mmCIF file of C-alpha atoms in Angstrom:
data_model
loop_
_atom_site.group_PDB
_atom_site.id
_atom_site.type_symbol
_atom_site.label_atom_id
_atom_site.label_comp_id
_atom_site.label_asym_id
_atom_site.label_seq_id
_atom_site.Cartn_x
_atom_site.Cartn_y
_atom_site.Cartn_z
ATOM 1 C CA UNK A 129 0.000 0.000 0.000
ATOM 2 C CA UNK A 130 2.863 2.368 1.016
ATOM 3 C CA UNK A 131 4.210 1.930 -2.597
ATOM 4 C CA UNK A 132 0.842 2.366 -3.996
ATOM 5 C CA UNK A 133 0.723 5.954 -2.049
ATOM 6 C CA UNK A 134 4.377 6.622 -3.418
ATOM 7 C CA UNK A 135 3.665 6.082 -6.752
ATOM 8 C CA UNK A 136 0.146 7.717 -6.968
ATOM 9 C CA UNK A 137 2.291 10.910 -4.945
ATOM 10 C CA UNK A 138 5.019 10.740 -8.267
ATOM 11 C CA UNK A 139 2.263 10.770 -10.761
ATOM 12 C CA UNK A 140 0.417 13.314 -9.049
ATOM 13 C CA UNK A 141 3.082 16.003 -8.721
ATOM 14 C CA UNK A 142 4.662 15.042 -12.215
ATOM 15 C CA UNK A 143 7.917 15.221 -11.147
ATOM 16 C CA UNK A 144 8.513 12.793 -14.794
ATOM 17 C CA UNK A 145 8.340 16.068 -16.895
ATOM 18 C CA UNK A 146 10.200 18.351 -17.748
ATOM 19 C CA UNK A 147 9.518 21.700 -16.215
ATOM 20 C CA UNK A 148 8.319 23.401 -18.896
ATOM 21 C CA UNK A 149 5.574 21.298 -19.182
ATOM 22 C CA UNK A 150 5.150 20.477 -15.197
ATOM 23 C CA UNK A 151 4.398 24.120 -14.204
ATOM 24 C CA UNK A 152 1.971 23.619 -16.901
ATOM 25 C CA UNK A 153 0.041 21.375 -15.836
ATOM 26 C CA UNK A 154 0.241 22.267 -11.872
ATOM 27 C CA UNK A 155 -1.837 24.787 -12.902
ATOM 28 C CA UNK A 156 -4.527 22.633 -15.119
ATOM 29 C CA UNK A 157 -4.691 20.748 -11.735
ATOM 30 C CA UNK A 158 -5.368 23.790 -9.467
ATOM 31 C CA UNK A 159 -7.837 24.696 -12.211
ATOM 32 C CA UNK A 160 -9.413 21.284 -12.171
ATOM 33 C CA UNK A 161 -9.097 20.781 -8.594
ATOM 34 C CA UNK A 162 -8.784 23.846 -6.449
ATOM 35 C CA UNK A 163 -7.569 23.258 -2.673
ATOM 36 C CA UNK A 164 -9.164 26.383 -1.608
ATOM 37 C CA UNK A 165 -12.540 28.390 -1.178
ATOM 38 C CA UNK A 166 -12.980 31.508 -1.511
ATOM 39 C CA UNK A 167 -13.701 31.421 2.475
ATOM 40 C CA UNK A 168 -10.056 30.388 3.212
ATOM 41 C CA UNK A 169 -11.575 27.489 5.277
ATOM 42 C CA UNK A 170 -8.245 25.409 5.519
ATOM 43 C CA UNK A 171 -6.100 28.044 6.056
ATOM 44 C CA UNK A 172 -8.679 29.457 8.881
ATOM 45 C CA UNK A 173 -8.658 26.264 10.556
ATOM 46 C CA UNK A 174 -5.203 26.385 10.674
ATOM 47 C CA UNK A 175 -4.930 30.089 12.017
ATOM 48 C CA UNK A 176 -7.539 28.719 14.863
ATOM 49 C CA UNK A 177 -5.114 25.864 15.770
ATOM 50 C CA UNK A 178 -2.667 28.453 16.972
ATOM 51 C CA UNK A 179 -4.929 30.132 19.053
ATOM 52 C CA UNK A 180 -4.081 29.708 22.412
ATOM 53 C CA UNK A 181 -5.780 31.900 25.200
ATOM 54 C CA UNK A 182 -7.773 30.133 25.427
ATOM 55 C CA UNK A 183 -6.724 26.941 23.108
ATOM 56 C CA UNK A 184 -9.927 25.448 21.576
ATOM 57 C CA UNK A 185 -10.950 22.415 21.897
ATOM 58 C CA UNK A 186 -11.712 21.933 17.988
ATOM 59 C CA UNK A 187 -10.383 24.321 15.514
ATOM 60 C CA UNK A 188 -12.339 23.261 12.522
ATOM 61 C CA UNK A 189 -15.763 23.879 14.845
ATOM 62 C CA UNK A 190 -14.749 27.230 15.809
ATOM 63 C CA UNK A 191 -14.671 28.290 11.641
ATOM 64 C CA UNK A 192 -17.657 26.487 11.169
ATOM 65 C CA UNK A 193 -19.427 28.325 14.130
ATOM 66 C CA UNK A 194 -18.003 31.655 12.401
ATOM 67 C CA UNK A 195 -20.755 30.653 9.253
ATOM 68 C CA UNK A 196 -23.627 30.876 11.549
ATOM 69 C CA UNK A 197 -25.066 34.224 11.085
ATOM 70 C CA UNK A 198 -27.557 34.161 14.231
ATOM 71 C CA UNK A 199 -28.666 36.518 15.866
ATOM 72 C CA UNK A 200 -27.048 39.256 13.795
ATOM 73 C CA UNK A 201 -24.148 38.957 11.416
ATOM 74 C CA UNK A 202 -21.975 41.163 12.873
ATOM 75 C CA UNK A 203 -20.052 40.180 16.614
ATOM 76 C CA UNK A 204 -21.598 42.268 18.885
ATOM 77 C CA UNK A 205 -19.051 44.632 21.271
ATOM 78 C CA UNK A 206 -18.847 43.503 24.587
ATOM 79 C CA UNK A 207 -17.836 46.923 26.584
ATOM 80 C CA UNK A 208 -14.622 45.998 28.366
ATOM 81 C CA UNK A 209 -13.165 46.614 31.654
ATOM 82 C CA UNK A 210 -12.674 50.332 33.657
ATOM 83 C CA UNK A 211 -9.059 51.649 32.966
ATOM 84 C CA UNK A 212 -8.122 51.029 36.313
ATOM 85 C CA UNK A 213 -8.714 47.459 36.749
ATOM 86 C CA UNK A 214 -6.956 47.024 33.332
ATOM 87 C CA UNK A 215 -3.914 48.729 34.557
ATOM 88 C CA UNK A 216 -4.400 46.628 37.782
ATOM 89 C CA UNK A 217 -3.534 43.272 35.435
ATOM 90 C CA UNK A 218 -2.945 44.008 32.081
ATOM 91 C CA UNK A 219 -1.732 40.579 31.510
ATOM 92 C CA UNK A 220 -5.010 39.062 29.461
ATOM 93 C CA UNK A 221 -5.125 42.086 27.362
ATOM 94 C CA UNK A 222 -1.700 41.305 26.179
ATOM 95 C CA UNK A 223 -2.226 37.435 26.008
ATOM 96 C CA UNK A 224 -5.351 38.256 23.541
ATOM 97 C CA UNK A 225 -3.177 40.520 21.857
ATOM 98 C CA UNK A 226 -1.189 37.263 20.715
ATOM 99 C CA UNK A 227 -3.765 35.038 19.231
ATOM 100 C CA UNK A 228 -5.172 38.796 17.504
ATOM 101 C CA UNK A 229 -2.729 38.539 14.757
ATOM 102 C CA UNK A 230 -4.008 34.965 13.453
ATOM 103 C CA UNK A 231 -8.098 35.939 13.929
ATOM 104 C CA UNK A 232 -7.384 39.382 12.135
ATOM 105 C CA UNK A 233 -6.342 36.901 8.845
ATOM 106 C CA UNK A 234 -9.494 34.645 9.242
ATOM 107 C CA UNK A 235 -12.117 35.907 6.631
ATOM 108 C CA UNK A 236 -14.834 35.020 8.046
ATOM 109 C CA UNK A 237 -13.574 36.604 11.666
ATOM 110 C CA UNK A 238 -12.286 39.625 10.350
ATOM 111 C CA UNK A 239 -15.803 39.987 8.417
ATOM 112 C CA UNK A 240 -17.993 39.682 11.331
ATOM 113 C CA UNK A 241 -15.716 42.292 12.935
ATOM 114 C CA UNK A 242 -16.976 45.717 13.988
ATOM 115 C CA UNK A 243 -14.965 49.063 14.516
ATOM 116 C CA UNK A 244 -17.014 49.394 17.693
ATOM 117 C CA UNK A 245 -15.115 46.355 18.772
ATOM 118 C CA UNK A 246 -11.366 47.551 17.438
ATOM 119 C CA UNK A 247 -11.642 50.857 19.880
ATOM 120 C CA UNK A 248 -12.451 48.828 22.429
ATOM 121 C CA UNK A 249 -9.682 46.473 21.737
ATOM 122 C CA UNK A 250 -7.298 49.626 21.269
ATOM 123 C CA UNK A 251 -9.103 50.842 24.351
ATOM 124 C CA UNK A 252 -7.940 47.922 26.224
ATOM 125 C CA UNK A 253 -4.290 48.235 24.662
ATOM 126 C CA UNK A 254 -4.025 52.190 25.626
ATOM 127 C CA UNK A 255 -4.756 50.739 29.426
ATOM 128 C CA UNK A 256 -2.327 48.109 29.293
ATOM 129 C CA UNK A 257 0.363 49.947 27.642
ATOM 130 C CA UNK A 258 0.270 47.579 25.052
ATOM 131 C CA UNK A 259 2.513 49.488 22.148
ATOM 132 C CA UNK A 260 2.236 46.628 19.348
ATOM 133 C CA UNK A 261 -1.158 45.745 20.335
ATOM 134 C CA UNK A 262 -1.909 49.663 19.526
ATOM 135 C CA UNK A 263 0.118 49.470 16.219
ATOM 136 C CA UNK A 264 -1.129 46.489 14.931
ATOM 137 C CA UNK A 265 -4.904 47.119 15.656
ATOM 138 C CA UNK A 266 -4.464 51.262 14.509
ATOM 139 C CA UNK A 267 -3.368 49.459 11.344
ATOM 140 C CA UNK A 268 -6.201 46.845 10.695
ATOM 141 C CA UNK A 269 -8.491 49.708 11.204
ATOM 142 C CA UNK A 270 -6.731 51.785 8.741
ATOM 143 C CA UNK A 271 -7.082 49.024 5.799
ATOM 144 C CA UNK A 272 -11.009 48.487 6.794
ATOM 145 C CA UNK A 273 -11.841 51.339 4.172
ATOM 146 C CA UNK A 274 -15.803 50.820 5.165
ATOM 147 C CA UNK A 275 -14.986 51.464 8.325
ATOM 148 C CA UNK A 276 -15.717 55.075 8.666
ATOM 149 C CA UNK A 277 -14.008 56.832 12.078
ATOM 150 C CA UNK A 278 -17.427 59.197 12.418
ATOM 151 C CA UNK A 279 -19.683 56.570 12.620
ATOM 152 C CA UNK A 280 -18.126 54.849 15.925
ATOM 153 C CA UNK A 281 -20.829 53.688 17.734
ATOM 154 C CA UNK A 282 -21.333 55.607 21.235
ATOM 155 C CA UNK A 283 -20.475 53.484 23.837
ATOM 156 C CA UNK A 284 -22.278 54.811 26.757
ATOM 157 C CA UNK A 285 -20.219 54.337 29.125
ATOM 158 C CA UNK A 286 -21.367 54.550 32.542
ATOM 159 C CA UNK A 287 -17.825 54.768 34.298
ATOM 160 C CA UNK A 288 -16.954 58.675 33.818
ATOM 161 C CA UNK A 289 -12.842 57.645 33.478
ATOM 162 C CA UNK A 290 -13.783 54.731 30.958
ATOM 163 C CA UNK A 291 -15.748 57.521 28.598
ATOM 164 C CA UNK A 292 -13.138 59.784 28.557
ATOM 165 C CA UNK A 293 -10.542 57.312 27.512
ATOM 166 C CA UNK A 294 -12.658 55.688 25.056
ATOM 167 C CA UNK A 295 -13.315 59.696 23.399
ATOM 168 C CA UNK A 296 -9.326 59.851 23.737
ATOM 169 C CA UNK A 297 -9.213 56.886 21.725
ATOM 170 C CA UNK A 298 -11.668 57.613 18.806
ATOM 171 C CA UNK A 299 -10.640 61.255 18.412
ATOM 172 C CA UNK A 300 -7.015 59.983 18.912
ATOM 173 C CA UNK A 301 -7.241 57.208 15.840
ATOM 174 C CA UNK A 302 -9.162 60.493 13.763
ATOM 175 C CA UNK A 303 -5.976 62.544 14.662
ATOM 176 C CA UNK A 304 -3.369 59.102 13.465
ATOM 177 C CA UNK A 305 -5.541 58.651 10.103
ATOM 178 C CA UNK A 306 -5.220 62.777 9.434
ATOM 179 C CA UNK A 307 -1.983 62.765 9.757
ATOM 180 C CA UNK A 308 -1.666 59.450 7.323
ATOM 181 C CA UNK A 309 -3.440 60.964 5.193
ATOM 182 C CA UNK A 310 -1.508 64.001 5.050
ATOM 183 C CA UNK A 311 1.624 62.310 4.576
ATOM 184 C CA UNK A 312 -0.119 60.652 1.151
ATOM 185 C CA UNK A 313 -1.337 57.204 2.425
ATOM 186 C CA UNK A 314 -4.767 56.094 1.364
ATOM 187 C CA UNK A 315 -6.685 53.637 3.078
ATOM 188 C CA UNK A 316 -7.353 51.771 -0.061
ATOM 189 C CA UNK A 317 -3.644 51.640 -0.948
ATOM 190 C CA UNK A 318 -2.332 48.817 -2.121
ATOM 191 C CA UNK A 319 0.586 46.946 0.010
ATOM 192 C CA UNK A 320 2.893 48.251 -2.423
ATOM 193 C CA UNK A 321 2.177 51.283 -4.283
ATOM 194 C CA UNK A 322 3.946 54.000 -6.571
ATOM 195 C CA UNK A 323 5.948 55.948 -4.682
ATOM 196 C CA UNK A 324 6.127 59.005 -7.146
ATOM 197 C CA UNK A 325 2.184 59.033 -7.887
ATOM 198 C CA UNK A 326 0.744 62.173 -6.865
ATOM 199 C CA UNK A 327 -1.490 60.516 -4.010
ATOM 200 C CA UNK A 328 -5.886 61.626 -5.130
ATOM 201 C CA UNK A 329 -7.669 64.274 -2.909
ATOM 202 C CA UNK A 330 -9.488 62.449 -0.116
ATOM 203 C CA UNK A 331 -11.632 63.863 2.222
ATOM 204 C CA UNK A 332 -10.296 64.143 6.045
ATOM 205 C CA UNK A 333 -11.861 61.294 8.349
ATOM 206 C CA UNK A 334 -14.265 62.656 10.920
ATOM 207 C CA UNK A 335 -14.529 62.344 14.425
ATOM 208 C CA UNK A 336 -17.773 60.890 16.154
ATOM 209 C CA UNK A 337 -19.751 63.544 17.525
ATOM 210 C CA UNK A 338 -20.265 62.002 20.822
ATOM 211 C CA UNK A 339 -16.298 61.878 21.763
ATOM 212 C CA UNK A 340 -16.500 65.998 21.178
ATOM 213 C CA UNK A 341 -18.674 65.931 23.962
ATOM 214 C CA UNK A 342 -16.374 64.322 26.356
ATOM 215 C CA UNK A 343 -14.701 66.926 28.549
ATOM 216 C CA UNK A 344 -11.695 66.604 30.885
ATOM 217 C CA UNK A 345 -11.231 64.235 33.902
ATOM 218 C CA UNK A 346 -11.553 66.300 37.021
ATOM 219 C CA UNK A 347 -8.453 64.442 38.872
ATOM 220 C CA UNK A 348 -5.617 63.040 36.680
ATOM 221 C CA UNK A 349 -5.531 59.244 35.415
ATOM 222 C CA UNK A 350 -2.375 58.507 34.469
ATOM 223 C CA UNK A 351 -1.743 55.598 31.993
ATOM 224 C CA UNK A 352 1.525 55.350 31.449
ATOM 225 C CA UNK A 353 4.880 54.874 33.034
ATOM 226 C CA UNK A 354 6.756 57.714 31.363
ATOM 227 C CA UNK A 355 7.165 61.369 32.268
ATOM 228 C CA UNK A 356 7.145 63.874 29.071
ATOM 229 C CA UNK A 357 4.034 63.673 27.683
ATOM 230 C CA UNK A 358 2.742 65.636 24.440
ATOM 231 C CA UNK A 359 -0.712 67.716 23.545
ATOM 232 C CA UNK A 360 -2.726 65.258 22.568
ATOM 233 C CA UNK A 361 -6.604 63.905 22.974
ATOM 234 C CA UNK A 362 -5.484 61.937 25.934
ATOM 235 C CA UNK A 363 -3.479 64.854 27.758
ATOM 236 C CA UNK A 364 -6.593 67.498 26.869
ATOM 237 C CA UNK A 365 -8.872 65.338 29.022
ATOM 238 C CA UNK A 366 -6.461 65.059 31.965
ATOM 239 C CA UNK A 367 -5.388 61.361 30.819
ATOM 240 C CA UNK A 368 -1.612 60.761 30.696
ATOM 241 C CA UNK A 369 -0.430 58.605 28.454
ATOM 242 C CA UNK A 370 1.910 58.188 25.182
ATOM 243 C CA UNK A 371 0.546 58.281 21.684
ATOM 244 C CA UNK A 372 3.410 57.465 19.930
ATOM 245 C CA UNK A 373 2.285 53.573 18.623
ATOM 246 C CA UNK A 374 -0.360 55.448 17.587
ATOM 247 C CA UNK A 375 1.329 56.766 14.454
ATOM 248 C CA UNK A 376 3.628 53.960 13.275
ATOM 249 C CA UNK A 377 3.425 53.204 9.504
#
């Protein structure tokens, strides 16, 4: 049987030819019989094996479950914790941070994403003075072109230091696109694009109208570890904090 396999493996792969005529007809084959859908199921279920906080107990279940579209299509956003009991143990923030980079690349996740969800997920980062967490997530949001920064959901946030820092946030990731935008990136660009092409007007992204409303802290919450801090959304509401992983390209 093992031979069988063997020689069945040769014929498949035509390793016989020549390789003029082998790259030929690799592609016939992946014409006649494609090894992936347009879902990226078998790469997904391989992303979800990686996952690890927590590890699931069956990968191929989990991207299945992502198919069923009830009760509404898109995840729903699960407000997270106040800023101080993130900065009390920022240590699951950064653990989901990990297993972030493989859901980001599975399809069928990434569809059923929100942006309500990425600021709180960047919310949760700021807290935990998560830097790559911040980049990584600033830049997913940037390449979601239907993801418009003025029509962030309002999270009504009861806690009055949890609103402020999630209007720091929005009006913060408005500020980072601007200044992308400036520089002549496009949110639409592709990953590698002429670098002497006069970049096309776009119009600047907008801020949601609720985080305007959202004035300073009356005592100082201070998120970060460092002690020269610049004018920024964060620092005009009496938050201190860095904003510099905010603008990496």
């Amino acid at each position: 049987m093992e031979r069988v396999r063997k020689m069945a493996a040769y014929l498949w792969n035509f390793r016989y030819l020549p390789m003029k005529y082998r790259w030929r007809l690799i592609k016939l084959r992946r014409l006649l019989f494609p090894t992936e859908t347009p879902l990226h199921l078998r790469h997904s279920v391989r992303f979800a094996r990686a996952l690890r906080h927590p590890p699931l107990k069956s990968p191929v279940l989990f991207v299945l479950g992502l198919l069923w579209p009830f009760p509404t299509w898109k995840f729903a956003a699960e407000l997270p914790l106040r800023p101080r009991l993130i900065i009390e143990n920022p240590k699951p923030v950064r653990l989901r941070g990990d297993d972030l980079h493989f859901l980001r690349i599975i399809p069928l996740w990434s569809s059923r994403d929100t942006p309500e969800r990425a600021l709180y997920r960047i919310y949760e980062a700021v807290c935990a003075e998560d830097g790559d967490l911040i980049a990584s997530e600033i830049q997913y949001f940037w390449c979601k072109t239907s993801w418009a920064t003025i029509n962030i959901a309002d999270p009504e946030c009861k806690d009055q230091e949890q609103y402020a820092v999630m209007a720091a946030t929005a009006e913060a990731i408005v500020e980072c696109f601007n200044w992308r935008i400036k520089m002549g990136l496009r949110r639409d660009d592709p990953l590698f694009m002429n670098a002497y092409k006069e970049p096309r007007p776009v119009p600047p992204e907008g801020c949601p109208s609720w985080a305007l409303t959202v004035g300073p802290l009356p005592e100082k919450l201070s998120l970060g570890t460092g002690g020269t801090y610049y004018d920024s959304p964060f620092h005009r509401r009496n938050i201190y904090t860095s904003t510099g992983d905010f603008y990496s390209v």
